[in-house]
Coordinates of C-alpha atoms in Angstrom, one line a residue:
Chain A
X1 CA 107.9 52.1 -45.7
X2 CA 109.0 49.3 -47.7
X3 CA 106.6 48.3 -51.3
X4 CA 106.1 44.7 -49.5
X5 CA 104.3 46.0 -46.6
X6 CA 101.6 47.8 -48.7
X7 CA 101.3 44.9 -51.3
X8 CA 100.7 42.4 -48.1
X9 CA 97.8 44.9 -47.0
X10 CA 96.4 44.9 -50.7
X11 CA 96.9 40.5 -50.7
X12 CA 96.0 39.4 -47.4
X13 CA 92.0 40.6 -47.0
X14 CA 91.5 39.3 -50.6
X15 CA 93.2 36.3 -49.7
X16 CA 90.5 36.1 -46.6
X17 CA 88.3 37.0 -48.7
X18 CA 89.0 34.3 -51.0
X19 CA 89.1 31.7 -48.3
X20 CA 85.7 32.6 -47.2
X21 CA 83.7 32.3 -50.8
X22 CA 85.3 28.7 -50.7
X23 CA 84.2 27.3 -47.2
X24 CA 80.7 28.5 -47.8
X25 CA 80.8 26.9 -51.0
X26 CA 81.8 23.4 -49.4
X27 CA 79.4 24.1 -46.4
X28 CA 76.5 25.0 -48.3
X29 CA 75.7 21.0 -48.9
X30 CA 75.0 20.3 -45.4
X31 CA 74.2 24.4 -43.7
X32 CA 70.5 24.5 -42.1
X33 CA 68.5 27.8 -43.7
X34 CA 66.1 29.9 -41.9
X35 CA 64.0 32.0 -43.9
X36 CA 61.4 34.8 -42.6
X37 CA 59.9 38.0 -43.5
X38 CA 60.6 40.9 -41.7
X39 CA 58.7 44.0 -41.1
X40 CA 59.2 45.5 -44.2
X41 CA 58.5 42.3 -45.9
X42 CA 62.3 41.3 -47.4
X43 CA 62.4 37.8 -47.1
X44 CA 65.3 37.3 -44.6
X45 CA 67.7 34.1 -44.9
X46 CA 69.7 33.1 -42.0
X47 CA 72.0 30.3 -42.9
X48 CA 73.9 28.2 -39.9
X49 CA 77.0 26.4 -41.2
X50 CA 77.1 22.7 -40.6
X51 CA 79.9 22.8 -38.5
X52 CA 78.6 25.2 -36.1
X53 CA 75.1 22.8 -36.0
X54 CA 77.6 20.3 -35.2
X55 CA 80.1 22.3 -33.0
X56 CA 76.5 22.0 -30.3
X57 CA 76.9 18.4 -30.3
X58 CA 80.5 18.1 -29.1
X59 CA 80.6 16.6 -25.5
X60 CA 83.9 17.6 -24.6
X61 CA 82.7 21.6 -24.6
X62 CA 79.4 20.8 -22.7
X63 CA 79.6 22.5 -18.9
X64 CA 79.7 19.1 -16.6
X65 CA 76.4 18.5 -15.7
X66 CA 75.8 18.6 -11.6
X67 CA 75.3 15.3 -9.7
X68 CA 73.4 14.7 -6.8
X69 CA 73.3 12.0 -4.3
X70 CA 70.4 9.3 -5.1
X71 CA 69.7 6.1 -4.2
X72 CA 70.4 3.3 -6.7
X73 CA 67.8 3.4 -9.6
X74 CA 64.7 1.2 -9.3
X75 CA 65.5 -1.6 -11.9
X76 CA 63.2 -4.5 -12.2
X77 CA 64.0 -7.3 -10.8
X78 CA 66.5 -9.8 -13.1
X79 CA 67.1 -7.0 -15.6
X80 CA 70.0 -5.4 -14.7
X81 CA 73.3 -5.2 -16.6
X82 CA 71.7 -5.2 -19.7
X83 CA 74.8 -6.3 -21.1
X84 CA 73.9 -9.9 -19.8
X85 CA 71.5 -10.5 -22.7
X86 CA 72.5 -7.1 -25.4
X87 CA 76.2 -7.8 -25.4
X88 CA 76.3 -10.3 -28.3
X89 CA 73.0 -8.9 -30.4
X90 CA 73.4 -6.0 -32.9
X91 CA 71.4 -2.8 -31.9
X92 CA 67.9 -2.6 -34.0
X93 CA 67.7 0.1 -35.0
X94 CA 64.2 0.3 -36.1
X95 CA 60.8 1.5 -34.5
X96 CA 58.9 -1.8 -34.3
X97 CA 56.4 -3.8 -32.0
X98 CA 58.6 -6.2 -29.5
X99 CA 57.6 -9.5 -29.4
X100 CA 60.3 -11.3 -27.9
X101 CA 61.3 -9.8 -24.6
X102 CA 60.2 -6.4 -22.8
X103 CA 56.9 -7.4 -23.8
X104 CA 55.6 -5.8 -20.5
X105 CA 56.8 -2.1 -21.6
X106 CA 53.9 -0.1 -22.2
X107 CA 55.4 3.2 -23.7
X108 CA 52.9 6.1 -23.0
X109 CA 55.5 8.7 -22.8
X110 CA 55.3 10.6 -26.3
X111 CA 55.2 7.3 -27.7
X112 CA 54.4 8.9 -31.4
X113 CA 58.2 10.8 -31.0
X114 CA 59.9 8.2 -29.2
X115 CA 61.6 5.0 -29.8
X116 CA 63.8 2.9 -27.1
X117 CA 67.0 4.1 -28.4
X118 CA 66.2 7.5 -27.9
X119 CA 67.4 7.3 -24.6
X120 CA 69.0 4.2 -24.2
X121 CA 72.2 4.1 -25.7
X122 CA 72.6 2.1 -28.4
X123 CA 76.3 1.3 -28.2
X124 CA 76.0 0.2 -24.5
X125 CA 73.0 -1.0 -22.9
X126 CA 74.1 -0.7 -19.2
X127 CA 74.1 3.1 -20.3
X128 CA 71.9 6.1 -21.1
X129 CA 73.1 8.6 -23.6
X130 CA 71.8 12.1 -24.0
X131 CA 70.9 14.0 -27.2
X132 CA 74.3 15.7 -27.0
X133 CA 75.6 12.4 -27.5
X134 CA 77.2 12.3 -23.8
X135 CA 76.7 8.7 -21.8
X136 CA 75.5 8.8 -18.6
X137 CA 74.6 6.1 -16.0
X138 CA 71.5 5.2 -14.3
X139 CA 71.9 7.1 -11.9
X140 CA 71.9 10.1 -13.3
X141 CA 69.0 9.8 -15.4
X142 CA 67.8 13.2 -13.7
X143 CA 70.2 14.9 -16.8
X144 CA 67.9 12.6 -19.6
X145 CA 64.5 13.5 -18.0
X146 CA 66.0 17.3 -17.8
X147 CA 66.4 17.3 -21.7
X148 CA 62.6 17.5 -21.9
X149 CA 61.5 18.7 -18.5
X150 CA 64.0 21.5 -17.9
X151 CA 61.5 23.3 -15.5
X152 CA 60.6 20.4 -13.2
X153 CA 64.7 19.6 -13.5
X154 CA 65.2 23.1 -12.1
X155 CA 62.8 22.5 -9.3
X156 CA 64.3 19.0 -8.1
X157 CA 67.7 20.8 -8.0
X158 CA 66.6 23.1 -5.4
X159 CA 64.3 20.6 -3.9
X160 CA 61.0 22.3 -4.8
X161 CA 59.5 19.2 -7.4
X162 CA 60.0 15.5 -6.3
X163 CA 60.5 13.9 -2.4
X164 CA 64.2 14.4 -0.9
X165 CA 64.8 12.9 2.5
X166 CA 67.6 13.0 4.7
X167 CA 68.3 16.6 7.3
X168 CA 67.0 19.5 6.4
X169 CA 70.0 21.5 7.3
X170 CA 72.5 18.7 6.2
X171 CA 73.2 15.5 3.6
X172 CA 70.1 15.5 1.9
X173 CA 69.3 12.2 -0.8
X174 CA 67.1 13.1 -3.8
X175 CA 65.2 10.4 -5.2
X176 CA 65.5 9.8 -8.9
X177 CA 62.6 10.9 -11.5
X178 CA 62.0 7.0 -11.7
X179 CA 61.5 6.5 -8.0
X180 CA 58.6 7.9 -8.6
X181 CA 57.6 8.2 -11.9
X182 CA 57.8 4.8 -14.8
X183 CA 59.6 6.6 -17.3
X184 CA 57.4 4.5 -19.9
X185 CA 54.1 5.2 -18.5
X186 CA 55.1 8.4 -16.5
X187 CA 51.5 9.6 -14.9
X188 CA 51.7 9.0 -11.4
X189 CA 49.2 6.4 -10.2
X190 CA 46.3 7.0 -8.3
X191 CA 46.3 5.4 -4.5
X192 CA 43.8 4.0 -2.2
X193 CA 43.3 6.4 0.3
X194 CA 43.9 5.9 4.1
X195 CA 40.9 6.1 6.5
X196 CA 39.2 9.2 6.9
X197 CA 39.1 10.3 10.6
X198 CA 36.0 9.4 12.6
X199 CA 32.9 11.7 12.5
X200 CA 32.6 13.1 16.3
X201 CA 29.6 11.0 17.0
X202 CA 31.5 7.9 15.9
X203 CA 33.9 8.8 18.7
X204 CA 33.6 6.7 22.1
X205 CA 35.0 7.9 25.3
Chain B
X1 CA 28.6 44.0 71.2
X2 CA 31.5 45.3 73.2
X3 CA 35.2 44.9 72.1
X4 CA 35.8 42.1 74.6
X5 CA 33.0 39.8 73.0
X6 CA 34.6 40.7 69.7
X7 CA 38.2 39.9 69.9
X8 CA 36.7 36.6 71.6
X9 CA 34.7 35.6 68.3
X10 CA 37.8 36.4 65.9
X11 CA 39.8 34.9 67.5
X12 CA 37.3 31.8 68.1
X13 CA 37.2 32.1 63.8
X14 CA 40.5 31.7 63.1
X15 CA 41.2 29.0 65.6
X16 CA 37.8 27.3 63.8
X17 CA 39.5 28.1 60.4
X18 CA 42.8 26.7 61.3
X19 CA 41.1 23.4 62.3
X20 CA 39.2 23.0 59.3
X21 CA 42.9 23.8 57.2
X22 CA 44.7 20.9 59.1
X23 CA 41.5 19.0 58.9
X24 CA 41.8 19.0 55.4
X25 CA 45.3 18.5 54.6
X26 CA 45.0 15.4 56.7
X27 CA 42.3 14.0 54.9
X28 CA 44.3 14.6 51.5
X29 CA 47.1 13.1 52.9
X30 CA 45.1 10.0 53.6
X31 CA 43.3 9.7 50.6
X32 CA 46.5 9.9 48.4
X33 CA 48.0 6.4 47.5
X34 CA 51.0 6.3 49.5
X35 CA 55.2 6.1 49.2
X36 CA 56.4 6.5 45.5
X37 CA 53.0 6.8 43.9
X38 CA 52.1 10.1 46.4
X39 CA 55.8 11.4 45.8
X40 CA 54.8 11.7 41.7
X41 CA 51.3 13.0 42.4
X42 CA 53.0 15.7 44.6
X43 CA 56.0 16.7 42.5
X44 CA 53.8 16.8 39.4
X45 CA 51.3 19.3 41.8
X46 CA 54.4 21.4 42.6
X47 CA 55.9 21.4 38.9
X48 CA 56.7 25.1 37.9
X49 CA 56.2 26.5 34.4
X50 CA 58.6 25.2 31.6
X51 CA 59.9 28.0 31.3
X52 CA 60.7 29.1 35.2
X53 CA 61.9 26.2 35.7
X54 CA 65.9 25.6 36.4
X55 CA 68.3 23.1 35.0
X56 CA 68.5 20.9 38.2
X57 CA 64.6 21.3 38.5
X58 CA 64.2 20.2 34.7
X59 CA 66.2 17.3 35.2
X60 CA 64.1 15.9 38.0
X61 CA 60.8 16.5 35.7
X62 CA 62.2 14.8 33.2
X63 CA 63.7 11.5 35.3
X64 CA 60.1 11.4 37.1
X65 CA 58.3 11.3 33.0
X66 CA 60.9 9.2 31.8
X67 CA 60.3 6.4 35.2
X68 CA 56.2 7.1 34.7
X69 CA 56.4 6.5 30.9
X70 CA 58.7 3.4 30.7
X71 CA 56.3 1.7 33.3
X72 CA 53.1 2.5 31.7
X73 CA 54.5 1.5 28.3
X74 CA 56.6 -1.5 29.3
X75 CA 59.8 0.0 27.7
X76 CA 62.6 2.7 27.8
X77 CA 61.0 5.9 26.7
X78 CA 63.4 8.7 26.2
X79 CA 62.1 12.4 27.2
X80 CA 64.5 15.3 25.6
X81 CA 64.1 19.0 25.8
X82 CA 66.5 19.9 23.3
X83 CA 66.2 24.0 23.1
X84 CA 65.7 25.7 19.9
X85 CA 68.9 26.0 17.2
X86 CA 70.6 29.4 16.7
X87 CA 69.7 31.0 13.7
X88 CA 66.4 29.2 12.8
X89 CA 62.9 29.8 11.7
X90 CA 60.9 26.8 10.9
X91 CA 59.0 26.8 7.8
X92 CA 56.7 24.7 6.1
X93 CA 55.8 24.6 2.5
X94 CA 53.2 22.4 0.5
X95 CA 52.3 21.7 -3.1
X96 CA 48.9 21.9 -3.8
X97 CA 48.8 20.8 -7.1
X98 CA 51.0 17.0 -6.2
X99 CA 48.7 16.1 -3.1
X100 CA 46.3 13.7 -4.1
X101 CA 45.1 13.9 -0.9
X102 CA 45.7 10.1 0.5
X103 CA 46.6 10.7 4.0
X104 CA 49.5 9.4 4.5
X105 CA 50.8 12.3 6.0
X106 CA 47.8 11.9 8.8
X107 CA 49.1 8.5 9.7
X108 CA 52.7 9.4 9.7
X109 CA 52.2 11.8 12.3
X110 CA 49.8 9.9 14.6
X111 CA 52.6 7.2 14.8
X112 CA 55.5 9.8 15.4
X113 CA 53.9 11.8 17.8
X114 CA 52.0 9.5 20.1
X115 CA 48.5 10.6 19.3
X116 CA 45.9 8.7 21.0
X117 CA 44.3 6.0 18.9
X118 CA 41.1 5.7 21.1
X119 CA 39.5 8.3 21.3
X120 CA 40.9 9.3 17.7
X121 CA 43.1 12.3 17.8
X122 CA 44.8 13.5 14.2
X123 CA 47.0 16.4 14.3
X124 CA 46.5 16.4 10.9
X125 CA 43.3 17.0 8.4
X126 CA 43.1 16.8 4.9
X127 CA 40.1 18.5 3.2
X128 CA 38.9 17.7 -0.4
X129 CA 38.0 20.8 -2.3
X130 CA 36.0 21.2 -5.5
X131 CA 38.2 22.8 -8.1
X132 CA 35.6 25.1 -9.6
X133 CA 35.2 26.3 -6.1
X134 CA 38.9 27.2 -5.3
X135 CA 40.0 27.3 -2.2
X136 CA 36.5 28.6 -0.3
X137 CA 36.4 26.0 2.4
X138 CA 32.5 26.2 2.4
X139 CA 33.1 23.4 0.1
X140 CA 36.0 21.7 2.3
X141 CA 35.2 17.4 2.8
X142 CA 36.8 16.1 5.4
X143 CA 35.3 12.4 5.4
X144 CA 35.9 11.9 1.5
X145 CA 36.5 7.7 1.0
X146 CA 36.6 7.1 -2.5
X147 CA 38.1 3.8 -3.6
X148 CA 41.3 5.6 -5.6
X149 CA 42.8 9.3 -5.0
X150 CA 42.9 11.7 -6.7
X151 CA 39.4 12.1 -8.1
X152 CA 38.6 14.4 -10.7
X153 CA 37.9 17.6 -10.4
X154 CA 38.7 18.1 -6.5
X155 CA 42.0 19.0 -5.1
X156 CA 43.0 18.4 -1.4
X157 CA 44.7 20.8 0.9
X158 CA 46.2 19.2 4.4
X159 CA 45.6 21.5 7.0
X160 CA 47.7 21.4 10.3
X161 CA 49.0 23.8 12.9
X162 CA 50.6 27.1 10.9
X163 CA 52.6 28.1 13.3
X164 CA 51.5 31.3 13.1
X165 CA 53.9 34.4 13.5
X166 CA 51.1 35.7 15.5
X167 CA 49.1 33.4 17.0
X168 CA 45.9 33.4 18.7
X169 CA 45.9 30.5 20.6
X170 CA 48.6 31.8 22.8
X171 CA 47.3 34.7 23.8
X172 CA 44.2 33.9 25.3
X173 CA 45.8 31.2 27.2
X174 CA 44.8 32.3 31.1
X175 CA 47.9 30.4 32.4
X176 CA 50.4 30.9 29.4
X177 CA 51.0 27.1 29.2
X178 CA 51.0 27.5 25.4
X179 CA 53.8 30.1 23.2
X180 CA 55.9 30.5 21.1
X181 CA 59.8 29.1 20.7
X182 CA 62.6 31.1 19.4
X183 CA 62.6 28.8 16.4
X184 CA 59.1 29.8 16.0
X185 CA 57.4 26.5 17.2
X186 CA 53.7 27.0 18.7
X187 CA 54.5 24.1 21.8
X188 CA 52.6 23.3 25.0
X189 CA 53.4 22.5 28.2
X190 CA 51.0 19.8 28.8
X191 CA 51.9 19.9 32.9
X192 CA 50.9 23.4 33.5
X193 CA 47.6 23.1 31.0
X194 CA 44.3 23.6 32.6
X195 CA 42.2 22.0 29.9
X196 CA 40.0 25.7 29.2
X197 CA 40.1 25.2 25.8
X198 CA 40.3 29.3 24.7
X199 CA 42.9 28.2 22.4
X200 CA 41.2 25.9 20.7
X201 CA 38.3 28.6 20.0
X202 CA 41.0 31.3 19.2
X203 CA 42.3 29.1 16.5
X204 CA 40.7 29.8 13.2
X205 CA 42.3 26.8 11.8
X206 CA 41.3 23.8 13.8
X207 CA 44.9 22.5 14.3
X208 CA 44.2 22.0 18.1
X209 CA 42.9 19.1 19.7
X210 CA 41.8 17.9 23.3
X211 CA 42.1 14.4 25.1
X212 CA 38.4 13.9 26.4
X213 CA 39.9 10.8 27.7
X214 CA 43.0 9.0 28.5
X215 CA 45.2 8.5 25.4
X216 CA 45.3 5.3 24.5
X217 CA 48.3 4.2 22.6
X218 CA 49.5 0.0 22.1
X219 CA 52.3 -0.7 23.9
X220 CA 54.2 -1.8 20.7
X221 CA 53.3 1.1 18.6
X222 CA 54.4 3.8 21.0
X223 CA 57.5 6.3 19.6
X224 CA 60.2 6.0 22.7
X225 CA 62.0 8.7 21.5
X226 CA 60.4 12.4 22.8
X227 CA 59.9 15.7 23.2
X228 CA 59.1 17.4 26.6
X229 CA 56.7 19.7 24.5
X230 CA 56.3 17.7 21.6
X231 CA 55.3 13.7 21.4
X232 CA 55.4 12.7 24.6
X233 CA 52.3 10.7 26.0
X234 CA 49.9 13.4 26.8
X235 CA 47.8 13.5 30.3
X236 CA 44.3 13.3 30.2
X237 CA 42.4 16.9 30.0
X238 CA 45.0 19.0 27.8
X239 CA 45.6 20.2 24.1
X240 CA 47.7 19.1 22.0
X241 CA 48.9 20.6 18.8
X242 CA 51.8 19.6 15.8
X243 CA 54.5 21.2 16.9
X244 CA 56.7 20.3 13.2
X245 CA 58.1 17.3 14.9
X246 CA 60.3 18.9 16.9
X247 CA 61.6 16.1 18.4
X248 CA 63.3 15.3 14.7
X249 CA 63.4 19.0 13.6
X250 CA 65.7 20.0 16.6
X251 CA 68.1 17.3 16.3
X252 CA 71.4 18.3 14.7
X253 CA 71.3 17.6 12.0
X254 CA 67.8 17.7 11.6
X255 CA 65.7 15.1 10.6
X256 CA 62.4 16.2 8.7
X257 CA 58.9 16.2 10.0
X258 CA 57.3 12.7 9.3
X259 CA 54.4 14.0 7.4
X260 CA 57.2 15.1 4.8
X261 CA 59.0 11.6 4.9
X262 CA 55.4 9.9 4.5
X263 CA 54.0 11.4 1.1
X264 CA 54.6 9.4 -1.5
X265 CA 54.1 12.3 -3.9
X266 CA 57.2 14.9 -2.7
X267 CA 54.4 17.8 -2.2
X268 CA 55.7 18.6 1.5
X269 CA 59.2 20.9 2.0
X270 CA 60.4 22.1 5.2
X271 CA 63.4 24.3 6.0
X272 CA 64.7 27.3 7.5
X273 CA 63.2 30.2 6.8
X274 CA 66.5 32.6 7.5
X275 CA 68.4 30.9 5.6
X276 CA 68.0 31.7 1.6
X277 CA 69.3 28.6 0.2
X278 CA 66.4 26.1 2.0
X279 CA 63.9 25.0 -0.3
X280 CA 61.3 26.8 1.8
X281 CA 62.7 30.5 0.8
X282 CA 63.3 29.0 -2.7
X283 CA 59.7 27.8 -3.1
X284 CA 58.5 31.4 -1.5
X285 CA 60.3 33.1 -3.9
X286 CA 59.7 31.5 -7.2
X287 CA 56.3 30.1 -6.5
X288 CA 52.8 31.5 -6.3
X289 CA 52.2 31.1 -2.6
X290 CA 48.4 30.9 -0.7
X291 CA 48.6 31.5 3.0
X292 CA 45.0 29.8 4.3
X293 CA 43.1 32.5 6.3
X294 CA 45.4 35.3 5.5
X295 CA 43.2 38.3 5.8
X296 CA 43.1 37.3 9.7
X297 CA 46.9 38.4 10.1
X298 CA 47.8 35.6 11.9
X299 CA 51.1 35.5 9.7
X300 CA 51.7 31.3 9.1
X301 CA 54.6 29.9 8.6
X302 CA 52.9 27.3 7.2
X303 CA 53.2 28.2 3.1
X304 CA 50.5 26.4 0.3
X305 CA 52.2 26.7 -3.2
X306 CA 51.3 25.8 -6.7

């Protein structure tokens, strides 16, 4: 056994060592901390590097997210591309009461947590764009609604929440989350009622 | 009274009873309406059961309904008798925390399936119930009208023919013109019904319904497209029952029942029961699942889930 072989095992875990100390040191600044007691009453730290927190948020290694066949989304009438009107204007940023246009937008959806560009991408309007970051059409809006509602988004995959039409042992169409719900004001309206069915006496032969 | 005298007075009977026979037979003859008319009446007399009936025999029902229909309703009405698909068990699911209870389901089907209009027949009937009560039908409302649906503090359960894996209704039929299909579809053959009505009494859930009259259906407003046991124009005198569209269901591929296509609120889900990726063996597996009546053992296939 040559002397080099031993002094490289001596050198090369200090050197990782070494290597370690420093990135903490540089990650430190930006690393989220968790602290809790546990049952012997240590306080426990648990600190995530930044770059893992960030590492979440990297489109590219997100699983493709399914699609399913829907009919086109429900815009209003006249609005639709966006672009028409957003292309030229620089994205505001900033939570505020709209006065010029979309007046009509009511937002009663978590309005204390949610502003416009929280799901409406800010770089394109003719887009969405998820908390990952990722930009998806219209028509996919199912994978935005799923962010929040992940058990009612299970359900409308397998066709247990929401209306899907079509054969029931071939193509099926699922209708969006918007078909039926306004994503701004998302309680379901109440309806008038058909007619109830006559009393027997009311019922002439 | 010796032998002689007897034989003499049979055989005076029978020659009396033979009379009266031909007698009788003439006197029908004559007071049928005559040619094409009395051809109908006849062959509809002489019709055998659905099911004893052959292929050649079946297509001459169904010409003869398909000639009578298209006349009555002043356009080409269609009668099929598609037979059930390999493989399939129909089963029906709905959420009873979506329906608001606006009936659009009960409409939906009256238009698909022909029900008369006057007198009032509705395959379907949706009951309000008071939450705090549950699902005790003691306090079930069937004539609820409010202005707006859903009110507070009532949910609504649409109750229609369960299909049940043992039913009652068929088996106090005297005549067997009601049973069961392979597919597991309750049907009716309105031709060979005798208007008794055990079956309505033998049904614990109301889900079968008599014509007291003639069916009275506008012209315009009348689904061409039929069922032998299903939506086509009913007779005076039977019952009548859903039978989960089976003029759709059957189809390949299959259409869904219309009550499904008409709620606005996605609470109805149909699908194959054998087969484990249909939403109604998803919905039965993962979801807490009321069967109406279920200490009777009349096994539905009609699944409430919330």
């Amino acid at each position: 056994m040559s002397p080099w072989t031993n002094l490289s095992r001596v050198i090369r875990p200090g050197a990782l060592i070494l290597l370690a100390v420093l990135l903490t040191g540089a990650a430190a600044a930006q690393a989220a901390k968790e602290k809790y007691f546990d049952r012997s009453g240590t306080l426990v730290v648990v600190e995530t590097p930044a770059a893992e927190l960030l590492r979440a948020y990297e489109v590219k290694n997100l699983p493709r997210g399914e699609t399913f066949p829907v009919p086109p989304p429900p815009f209003s009438e006249g609005i639709f591309p966006c672009s028409d009107c957003h292309a030229g204007m620089t994205p505001n940023l900033a939570r505020r009461q709209l006065t010029d246009e979309h007046t009509d937008i009511v937002l009663n959806h978590a309005e204390g947590q949610r502003w416009c560009l929280d799901c409406h991408n800010p770089e394109d309007r003719d887009t969405l764009r998820l908390v990952s970051g990722e930009v998806i059409g219209f028509n996919e809006s199912y994978r935005l609604c799923g962010q929040c509602h992940g058990d009612k988004y299970r359900d409308w995959r397998q066709g247990l929440h929401g209306k899907r039409t079509g054969y029931w042992n071939g193509d099926k169409q699922y209708l969006l989350c918007a078909h039926c719900h306004n994503p701004h004001d998302p309680r379901f309206k109440p309806l008038t009622p058909l007619p109830p069915p006559l009393r027997p006496e009311e019922i002439k032969l | 009274m010796n032998d002689g005298k007897k034989r003499d007075k049979k055989v005076f009977q029978l020659t009396r009873r033979k009379a009266l026979k031909s007698l009788a037979a003439g006197a029908a003859v004559l007071a049928l309406p005559s040619r094409d008319a009395a051809a109908s009446v006849w062959d509809a007399f002489f019709q055998k059961h659905f099911r004893r009936m052959t292929r050649s025999d079946l297509e001459k029902v169904l010409a003869r309904l398909e000639r009578e229909y298209s006349q009555e309703y002043a356009q080409e009405v269609k009668v099929g008798v598609t037979p059930p698909i390999e493989g399939v068990k129909y089963g029906y699911g709905l959420d009873l925390s979506r329906c608001i209870g606006c009936r659009r389901c009960v409409y939906g089907c009256v238009e698909e399936n022909n029900q008369s209009r006057d007198p009032q027949i509705h395959w379907i009937r949706v009951v309000r119930l008071k939450k705090e009560k549950g699902t005790d039908l003691h306090y079930a409302e069937h004539y609820y009208n409010p202005s707006q649906v859903p009110e507070p503090g009532h949910f609504y359960m649409p109750i229609q023919c369960q299909q049940c894996e043992k039913p009652p209704c068929t088996k106090v039929c005297p005549v067997q013109a009601t049973w069961t299909e392979k597919d597991g579809i309750v049907v009716v053959d309105y031709n060979w019904c005798i208007g008794c009505r055990y079956c309505m009494a033998a049904c614990p859930y109301g889900a079968r319904h008599f014509n007291w009259a003639k069916p009275r259906i506008p012209n315009d407003s009348l689904n061409p497209q039929t069922h032998y046991l299903g939506n086509r124009p009913r007779p005076v005198g039977v019952v009548e029952k859903c039978t989960y569209c089976i003029q759709r269901t059957r189809q390949q591929p299959g259409r869904y029942p219309a009550c499904l296509e008409a709620c606005p609120v996605g609470a109805r889900k149909f699908g194959n029961l054998l087969d484990p990726e249909s939403e109604i063996r998803k919905l039965i597996e993962n979801k807490r699942v009321y069967i109406l009546k279920e200490e009777l053992n009349t096994q539905p296939k009609f699944f409430y889930f919330f």
